[in-house]
Amino acid sequence: MKNTANSGLHVPEPTARPGDKVDFSYIAIPPAGSVRMPDTAVDPSEIRDLCYDLIRVMDENGQAVGPWNPKLSADDLRRGLRAMTLTRVFDDRMMRAQRQGKTTFYMKCTGEEAVAVAQGMALRRDDMCFPTYRQQGLLIVRDWPILDMMCQVFANTKDRLKGRQLPIMYSTKEGAFFSISGNLATQTSQAVGWGMAAAYKHDQRIAATWVGDGASAEGDFHHALTFAAVYQAPVILNLVNNQWAISSFQGFAGGDRTTFAARALGYGIPGLRVDGNDFLAVYAVTAWAAERARAGLGPTMIELFTYRASAHSTSDDPSKYRPADEAACWPLGDPIDRLKKHLIALGEWSEDQQKALEEELTEYVTKTAKEAESYGTLDQGVAPSPATMFEDVYKEMPWHLRRQRQEAGI
Amino acid sequence: MKNTANSGLHVPEPTARPGDKVDFSYIAIPPAGSVRMPDTAVDPSEIRDLCYDLIRVMDENGQAVGPWNPKLSADDLRRGLRAMTLTRVFDDRMMRAQRQGKTTFYMKCTGEEAVAVAQGMALRRDDMCFPTYRQQGLLIVRDWPILDMMCQVFANTKDRLKGRQLPIMYSTKEGAFFSISGNLATQTSQAVGWGMAAAYKHDQRIAATWVGDGASAEGDFHHALTFAAVYQAPVILNLVNNQWAISSFQGFAGGDRTTFAARALGYGIPGLRVDGNDFLAVYAVTAWAAERARAGLGPTMIELFTYRASAHSTSDDPSKYRPADEAACWPLGDPIDRLKKHLIALGEWSEDQQKALEEELTEYVTKTAKEAESYGTLDQGVAPSPATMFEDVYKEMPWHLRRQRQEAGI
Amino acid sequence: MPAMNMIQAVNSAMDIMLARDNDIVIFGEDVGYFGGVFRATEGLQKKYGLDRTFDTPIAEAGILGVAVGMGAYGLRPVVEIQFADYIYPALDQLVSEAARLRYRSAGEFTSPLTVRVPCGGGIFGGQTHSQSPESLFTHVCGLKTVIPSNPYDAKGLLISAIEDDDPVIFFEPKRLYNGPFDGHHDRPSGIWANHPLGEVPADYYKIPLGKANIVREGKDVTILSYGTMVHVAQCATEETGIDAEVIDLRTLLPLDIDTIVESVKKTGRCVIVHEATRTSGFGAELSALVQENCFYHLEAPIERVTGWDTPYPYSLEWHYFPGPDRVGAALKRVMEG
Amino acid sequence: MPAMNMIQAVNSAMDIMLARDNDIVIFGEDVGYFGGVFRATEGLQKKYGLDRTFDTPIAEAGILGVAVGMGAYGLRPVVEIQFADYIYPALDQLVSEAARLRYRSAGEFTSPLTVRVPCGGGIFGGQTHSQSPESLFTHVCGLKTVIPSNPYDAKGLLISAIEDDDPVIFFEPKRLYNGPFDGHHDRPSGIWANHPLGEVPADYYKIPLGKANIVREGKDVTILSYGTMVHVAQCATEETGIDAEVIDLRTLLPLDIDTIVESVKKTGRCVIVHEATRTSGFGAELSALVQENCFYHLEAPIERVTGWDTPYPYSLEWHYFPGPDRVGAALKRVMEG
Ligand SMILES: Cc1ncc(C[n+]2csc(CCOP(=O)(O)OP(=O)(O)O)c2C)c(N)n1
Ligand SMILES: Cc1ncc(C[n+]2csc(CCOP(=O)(O)OP(=O)(O)O)c2C)c(N)n1
Ligand SMILES: [Mg+2]
Ligand SMILES: [Mg+2]
């Protein structure tokens, strides 16, 4: 036995490193449709088993099966497919812009598009989102202008954040999308506070927040769960388990020992575990949790089981720490492919239509990127005025900042 | 429904406040002996139900029953009874000293003596303890000189901590009792680190730590659980649920929603819930967890279900926030009375012997207190030399502290 | 005007604001039913309801995180951190979140929080109930830092803090809760009822943030201080007979630089007094600013009288606390300089 | 001697120490298999084993809490906080625990930790990958704070830090990892292989903590600085032609006061340069100390050139960064003073 007190310190290791054969055999995948759907008013103690299960709706043939089938209209499904595809095209374009030096940094959500897009669809347009950095799909499914997003990425003269934030750290009150923080997990307890405020104000809106498997180890997430449970806040706590936190596999966040959904049990909160690449399942669990929250039945925690198919960010090279073909071997497939297959199975879509959609969106993104670039890119140095640097530190500028602005000569 | 998003913010309330009739009817108490005892090598996933149960050994007649009966010898039982009684007498004497102005502050553990004493007995003498401030029983059961403890409380010339620490913030490396921190919960991740170090060094010693129901809401406790699970550290994580955190009942730590033991589930750690006033049950679960840790099977979390029978500290007046007779109504009784009853039922003890023991210990404590007082008490101003104030900030005193010491003229 | 001690003044400020503005909620450890370990929120839950003043889990970072979220919603949370010594777990939510939210969202999301924090020593609280960490917060742009020295100011400043649209850390020197304290721990302490600044209007009033108060005019030397040390400084002035101008800064950030500079230019000498440890304490910033702004007027080195660079030692606290003797000695040195 | 950049120098220090002392363990986010996001621990896990250099959960407070426990056991943990901007969650374990453990246990338990913290801007990291929070740590008694400015110092200081029996915060200015940087972001950056201090002995050596380095002797004015700003200061000296004495402090606490005082007494003028925000930055403490120790030798006000009191703005970072022009202007002002 390696892991004993008197035989050394146990340090977790993933099943495969670069050069090894990918091994996902440890992942148990129950058949689609096999998990029961409880009433939203269920007592959390009656659904503890759901933390260890995996809610799935789409089967191998692209059919939607079982109680969690949200029975979305074909139009809604196409809307979801479009938003996911647009997200992927947008990501690819921005990634290329970074490679071209037009911006310094970018983060993709490839393989995880269903998370933000399906959840964004299941939430109301004014439910307040406290995302981390891989939920650009929320903005996209809410039809937030991608031009606006690009201007932020380019930190140009139309950047609504005045060049103050790293690319992709979007923020829009109108979009009900909270300012992304560089500091992991801080948004989770903030979301609970927002939800508490909404409850206090007898407001129908609810809050939702996202945190990564890695970041869930931060104390803030524990505080979010505790406060959410104590005050029964109308909030959805989403944990996106995409298997990796930069170079660290989910075993370093505790994933070797149990599911992340099981965290909910310690707080008496319902915990759902869902196939994060199954658009329908993600939609359904989110709608269930939103209904609970809106009915005043309290918080829900959702583990979205997915896979980070791309690099962590443009600063990262995953081939250094995981097998190059790991993404391709991910047993739960690709969320866009799977929803497309479902729509085709329904007779509501075709490969040709998908191709046409991709072309249309590529053209749209390219055109929009050109427009965004016309307002400047970082390398061109067409940035917001340096004088703005001293604004918004406080509501009113105190003397010392006025003096410093003078000193800066701007 | 009060607790709904659109009908206001839910704020927990205890079942009774001052003036109300005490109501502990919500507490489910399974019969002694009814909970199974798994093998220490059990897979944690097989004993999740134990987080929701309550391990008890002593029945109403003082008989030890069921699989968790540790079958201690009568001598060991008497040792436990003696240490618990001494702890209580010690507490009373120090509390009186505070009232007499001989020290400024004191904290009792009345009603919770079984926690530290039984756990201290189940651990080895050199297992490292990372306590919070109500585990003085650990020192007492380890036969640490109460004179030494009193000198710390009086901050006198024999105070091993040189008057630097608030009374009861004991620390002794020789006693394997880590320096108590005023900052709640910080010791929990430290204990895990100590355990990891022991594992790294192939050391047979294990670590144990204690945290209150209230303090378990701190991020540190989450970090402790996460790191303990990830590195399978040889550590016992004890959560002393004594129902109160100063004036806040355990509902403000999440206790209204589920058990505290259920926290363990989120990390895949075995969680045991034990009648904290049942000396035998506390001993047994601790021995079980220690065996696991020492065998390299990883951490265990234990919820000790008990009641803080006295004030939070000498600065507190509990009649302001809970019914005056709440302690008397606590359904799990008093740990000293219960162990005494068991020994009497065994024919190994009598009321007279108990009375004699109490007298003997009272005399011993009084005599020792007199000796301690002879080395000074705070109000007499017989304190360690002010020059020591500048020592031990660093291993070697840097110039600025030397200069400040000069400036202080000492 | 009613006599109030500092607890009552602080309580009165919150009482008035709860009544005036339904967006104000108060929470923290033990602040609800019980009314706080220092009783600053006593009676407020009963008067305004469970959802206006409530207890929290013991998680300072959680309290602040939740407050930031509430602030983003549009509420004005007023939270209590039970002791300044326990604010460190919340630092990330303060520094990285509350302080920068307005900036990083270009003004769309704000953090109109007030964080009440009992601070300071002199009550035999030992190392974890005695700290004065104010300097850390003054290094964080986006935060305001306030420390009153008497009931009148406490109430007026707290109302301003609550109404302020930026996050304010409001330190309450707990040694002053019951009465003014001049550092003579061996004598009976005064009570606020006997002090002019213990007279506090029952109604709403404000003292603006960023405005210092000259508590004693003088021409020989300027003493810059705040909180408990204002009283120590006044005492040292009387005991030495040196005609010091004693300035109570009240707000550390934004600082009332004009009042400071004017005074030092007049006196040509400056002594800075605070209870916090010396190195990188707020006294360093004050010294730097005075030097930068009054260099050609200074006739002697600026002196700092502060807590030592050690933890606050429980039984030796009166050797640690910068009392009137130490301040007096500095005044004399400066007058000779 | 081999040429090393600063990453390699830091890596070499840890490599040597892992080999020399089995009680040293290294951990942090991504430091294990991958070798750290800046690659400072590259190769160490492979060379010394899984249990000597390993990844951790993403919980800075957990990392520090565990390190304190290990230190109490008797190990010497060397941990990495991925960016200085993420050290705030760990502040309580540093301030309340690591820093005070020796004191509160009267010497029985100690915290011989080293906390490696990449800091500083100039890499377009935005507000959360650019901060220089060193001043906060200098306010905490019980901690030592170190910031090297070149590979040679980095290795020697890191070995000293690891061997030190007190907790040391070891800041690594990430803008210097690959080469010296004088602030001229518009010109190609240098590489360490072309710099004398990029020559680093392969073997064990130490640079004592608490000793500053006079990197340029001069008689007109003393420049106090550390980290990246040492190079900016040298550049400004050359560009203005002012004969400045440039002191690289290397250790902020304990500070090498003698070297500072001797220099300022000689030059009579002082400019302090750091990248951190100004108010209550470490420059304030330096200014106060210089003023206290050299008052009668000063011929002009001490100047501070620092980052502005705003968050580090992503796209405007070169307007924020205190470059050679700003330092040069201060030098000129001081010479005219
Ligand atoms: C407090 C804090 N610590 C560390 C980091 C550096 N960091 C940025 S992303 C990341 C990994 C996060 O992984 P995960 O939460 O799983 O999210 P994912 O990237 O997989 O979506 C780390 C360590 C940070 N941003 N904030
Ligand atoms: C970080 C921190 N926050 C707050 C406090 C103040 N405080 C001391 S004890 C206590 C209550 C703790 O309750 P619990 O953990 O249940 O332990 P118990 O007193 O019941 O044994 C509080 C809030 C503290 N010491 N440290
Ligand atoms: Mg992840
Ligand atoms: Mg308790």
Short mmCIF file of N, CA and C in Angstrom, two decimals, chain D residues 72-149:
data_model
loop_
_atom_site.label_atom_id
_atom_site.label_comp_id
_atom_site.label_asym_id
_atom_site.label_seq_id
_atom_site.Cartn_x
_atom_site.Cartn_y
_atom_site.Cartn_z
N ALA D 72 5.45 23.42 11.43
CA ALA D 72 5.37 23.08 12.85
C ALA D 72 5.89 21.66 13.09
N TYR D 73 5.68 20.81 12.10
CA TYR D 73 6.19 19.43 12.22
C TYR D 73 7.71 19.43 12.18
N GLY D 74 8.27 20.32 11.35
CA GLY D 74 9.72 20.34 11.21
C GLY D 74 10.19 20.36 9.77
N LEU D 75 9.26 20.34 8.84
CA LEU D 75 9.67 20.46 7.44
C LEU D 75 9.94 21.93 7.10
N ARG D 76 10.47 22.14 5.92
CA ARG D 76 10.70 23.50 5.39
C ARG D 76 9.96 23.64 4.07
N PRO D 77 8.69 23.97 4.13
CA PRO D 77 7.94 24.07 2.89
C PRO D 77 8.34 25.31 2.08
N VAL D 78 8.42 25.12 0.79
CA VAL D 78 8.63 26.23 -0.14
C VAL D 78 7.41 26.22 -1.06
N VAL D 79 6.56 27.22 -0.91
CA VAL D 79 5.33 27.19 -1.69
C VAL D 79 5.30 28.32 -2.71
N GLU D 80 4.53 28.09 -3.75
CA GLU D 80 4.37 29.13 -4.75
C GLU D 80 2.92 29.62 -4.74
N ILE D 81 2.76 30.92 -4.69
CA ILE D 81 1.45 31.53 -4.96
C ILE D 81 1.55 32.00 -6.41
N GLN D 82 0.63 31.53 -7.25
CA GLN D 82 0.82 31.66 -8.69
C GLN D 82 1.03 33.11 -9.16
N PHE D 83 0.29 34.01 -8.56
CA PHE D 83 0.47 35.44 -8.82
C PHE D 83 0.29 36.17 -7.49
N ALA D 84 1.04 37.25 -7.30
CA ALA D 84 0.92 38.03 -6.07
C ALA D 84 -0.53 38.45 -5.84
N ASP D 85 -1.22 38.69 -6.93
CA ASP D 85 -2.62 39.13 -6.88
C ASP D 85 -3.52 38.11 -6.19
N TYR D 86 -3.04 36.88 -6.04
CA TYR D 86 -3.88 35.83 -5.46
C TYR D 86 -3.43 35.45 -4.06
N ILE D 87 -2.64 36.30 -3.47
CA ILE D 87 -2.14 35.97 -2.13
C ILE D 87 -3.12 36.41 -1.04
N TYR D 88 -4.08 37.27 -1.38
CA TYR D 88 -4.98 37.79 -0.34
C TYR D 88 -5.76 36.71 0.39
N PRO D 89 -6.27 35.69 -0.31
CA PRO D 89 -6.99 34.66 0.46
C PRO D 89 -6.10 34.00 1.52
N ALA D 90 -4.80 34.04 1.30
CA ALA D 90 -3.88 33.38 2.24
C ALA D 90 -3.41 34.31 3.34
N LEU D 91 -3.86 35.56 3.31
CA LEU D 91 -3.29 36.54 4.22
C LEU D 91 -3.47 36.18 5.69
N ASP D 92 -4.62 35.64 6.03
CA ASP D 92 -4.85 35.31 7.43
C ASP D 92 -3.85 34.26 7.90
N GLN D 93 -3.63 33.23 7.11
CA GLN D 93 -2.67 32.20 7.52
C GLN D 93 -1.26 32.78 7.61
N LEU D 94 -0.97 33.80 6.82
CA LEU D 94 0.35 34.41 6.89
C LEU D 94 0.47 35.35 8.08
N VAL D 95 -0.51 36.24 8.21
CA VAL D 95 -0.44 37.30 9.21
C VAL D 95 -0.71 36.76 10.61
N SER D 96 -1.80 36.00 10.73
CA SER D 96 -2.23 35.58 12.05
C SER D 96 -1.54 34.30 12.50
N GLU D 97 -1.03 33.54 11.56
CA GLU D 97 -0.48 32.24 11.92
C GLU D 97 1.04 32.18 11.70
N ALA D 98 1.46 32.10 10.46
CA ALA D 98 2.89 31.94 10.21
C ALA D 98 3.72 33.01 10.93
N ALA D 99 3.29 34.25 10.82
CA ALA D 99 4.09 35.36 11.35
C ALA D 99 4.14 35.37 12.86
N ARG D 100 3.13 34.85 13.51
CA ARG D 100 3.08 34.98 14.98
C ARG D 100 3.31 33.69 15.74
N LEU D 101 3.54 32.61 15.01
CA LEU D 101 3.61 31.32 15.69
C LEU D 101 4.78 31.23 16.67
N ARG D 102 5.94 31.69 16.24
CA ARG D 102 7.10 31.65 17.13
C ARG D 102 6.81 32.46 18.40
N TYR D 103 6.24 33.62 18.21
CA TYR D 103 5.98 34.53 19.34
C TYR D 103 4.97 33.92 20.29
N ARG D 104 3.87 33.45 19.73
CA ARG D 104 2.80 33.04 20.63
C ARG D 104 3.09 31.71 21.31
N SER D 105 3.99 30.92 20.74
CA SER D 105 4.36 29.66 21.41
C SER D 105 5.67 29.83 22.17
N ALA D 106 6.10 31.06 22.32
CA ALA D 106 7.35 31.36 23.01
C ALA D 106 8.51 30.54 22.45
N GLY D 107 8.50 30.42 21.13
CA GLY D 107 9.64 29.81 20.45
C GLY D 107 9.53 28.31 20.21
N GLU D 108 8.48 27.67 20.71
CA GLU D 108 8.40 26.21 20.56
C GLU D 108 7.99 25.76 19.16
N PHE D 109 7.06 26.49 18.57
CA PHE D 109 6.65 26.16 17.20
C PHE D 109 7.10 27.28 16.27
N THR D 110 7.59 26.92 15.13
CA THR D 110 8.07 27.96 14.21
C THR D 110 7.52 27.69 12.81
N SER D 111 7.70 28.66 11.96
CA SER D 111 7.18 28.59 10.58
C SER D 111 8.29 28.89 9.59
N PRO D 112 9.17 27.94 9.38
CA PRO D 112 10.29 28.21 8.46
C PRO D 112 9.88 28.06 7.00
N LEU D 113 8.89 28.84 6.60
CA LEU D 113 8.36 28.74 5.24
C LEU D 113 9.01 29.73 4.31
N THR D 114 9.01 29.39 3.06
CA THR D 114 9.32 30.36 2.01
C THR D 114 8.12 30.41 1.07
N VAL D 115 7.64 31.61 0.81
CA VAL D 115 6.49 31.77 -0.08
C VAL D 115 6.96 32.52 -1.32
N ARG D 116 7.07 31.81 -2.40
CA ARG D 116 7.50 32.44 -3.66
C ARG D 116 6.30 33.06 -4.35
N VAL D 117 6.45 34.33 -4.75
CA VAL D 117 5.29 35.06 -5.26
C VAL D 117 5.69 35.91 -6.47
N PRO D 118 5.39 35.45 -7.68
CA PRO D 118 5.62 36.30 -8.84
C PRO D 118 4.79 37.58 -8.73
N CYS D 119 5.42 38.72 -8.98
CA CYS D 119 4.73 39.99 -8.78
C CYS D 119 5.04 40.97 -9.90
N GLY D 120 4.34 42.09 -9.89
CA GLY D 120 4.66 43.20 -10.77
C GLY D 120 4.01 43.10 -12.14
N GLY D 121 4.04 44.24 -12.81
CA GLY D 121 3.37 44.35 -14.10
C GLY D 121 4.33 44.43 -15.26
N GLY D 122 3.80 45.01 -16.33
CA GLY D 122 4.62 45.14 -17.53
C GLY D 122 4.50 43.95 -18.45
N ILE D 123 3.54 43.09 -18.21
CA ILE D 123 3.34 41.95 -19.10
C ILE D 123 1.90 41.91 -19.62
N PHE D 124 1.23 43.02 -19.57
CA PHE D 124 -0.18 43.09 -19.98
C PHE D 124 -1.03 42.05 -19.25
N GLY D 125 -0.84 42.00 -17.96
CA GLY D 125 -1.57 41.03 -17.16
C GLY D 125 -2.87 41.59 -16.60
N GLY D 126 -3.07 42.88 -16.76
CA GLY D 126 -4.29 43.47 -16.20
C GLY D 126 -4.24 43.53 -14.69
N GLN D 127 -5.36 43.97 -14.10
CA GLN D 127 -5.35 44.26 -12.66
C GLN D 127 -5.08 43.07 -11.77
N THR D 128 -5.31 41.86 -12.26
CA THR D 128 -5.14 40.70 -11.38
C THR D 128 -3.95 39.82 -11.73
N HIS D 129 -3.04 40.36 -12.54
CA HIS D 129 -1.78 39.65 -12.77
C HIS D 129 -0.61 40.62 -12.76
N SER D 130 -0.72 41.69 -12.00
CA SER D 130 0.29 42.75 -12.10
C SER D 130 0.68 43.38 -10.77
N GLN D 131 0.03 42.96 -9.70
CA GLN D 131 0.18 43.73 -8.46
C GLN D 131 1.51 43.52 -7.75
N SER D 132 1.84 44.50 -6.93
CA SER D 132 3.02 44.49 -6.09
C SER D 132 2.60 44.79 -4.65
N PRO D 133 2.12 43.80 -3.94
CA PRO D 133 1.56 44.08 -2.61
C PRO D 133 2.58 44.00 -1.48
N GLU D 134 3.87 44.14 -1.78
CA GLU D 134 4.90 43.90 -0.77
C GLU D 134 4.73 44.74 0.50
N SER D 135 4.20 45.94 0.34
CA SER D 135 4.12 46.81 1.52
C SER D 135 3.26 46.19 2.62
N LEU D 136 2.20 45.48 2.23
CA LEU D 136 1.32 44.86 3.24
C LEU D 136 2.13 43.93 4.15
N PHE D 137 3.06 43.21 3.55
CA PHE D 137 3.80 42.21 4.33
C PHE D 137 4.83 42.86 5.24
N THR D 138 5.32 44.02 4.82
CA THR D 138 6.30 44.70 5.66
C THR D 138 5.65 45.27 6.92
N HIS D 139 4.34 45.38 6.91
CA HIS D 139 3.63 45.88 8.10
C HIS D 139 3.40 44.76 9.11
N VAL D 140 3.67 43.54 8.71
CA VAL D 140 3.38 42.39 9.56
C VAL D 140 4.64 41.92 10.26
N CYS D 141 4.74 42.17 11.57
CA CYS D 141 5.94 41.74 12.26
C CYS D 141 5.98 40.21 12.29
N GLY D 142 7.16 39.67 12.15
CA GLY D 142 7.31 38.22 12.12
C GLY D 142 7.57 37.68 10.73
N LEU D 143 7.27 38.49 9.71
CA LEU D 143 7.56 38.09 8.34
C LEU D 143 8.82 38.80 7.84
N LYS D 144 9.51 38.16 6.92
CA LYS D 144 10.58 38.83 6.19
C LYS D 144 10.16 38.96 4.74
N THR D 145 10.57 40.03 4.11
CA THR D 145 10.13 40.29 2.74
C THR D 145 11.34 40.56 1.84
N VAL D 146 11.43 39.80 0.78
CA VAL D 146 12.61 39.84 -0.09
C VAL D 146 12.14 40.05 -1.53
N ILE D 147 12.88 40.86 -2.29
CA ILE D 147 12.60 41.03 -3.73
C ILE D 147 13.91 41.16 -4.50
N PRO D 148 14.29 40.14 -5.22
CA PRO D 148 15.53 40.25 -6.00
C PRO D 148 15.29 41.00 -7.31
N SER D 149 16.38 41.47 -7.90
CA SER D 149 16.26 42.20 -9.17
C SER D 149 17.06 41.56 -10.29
#
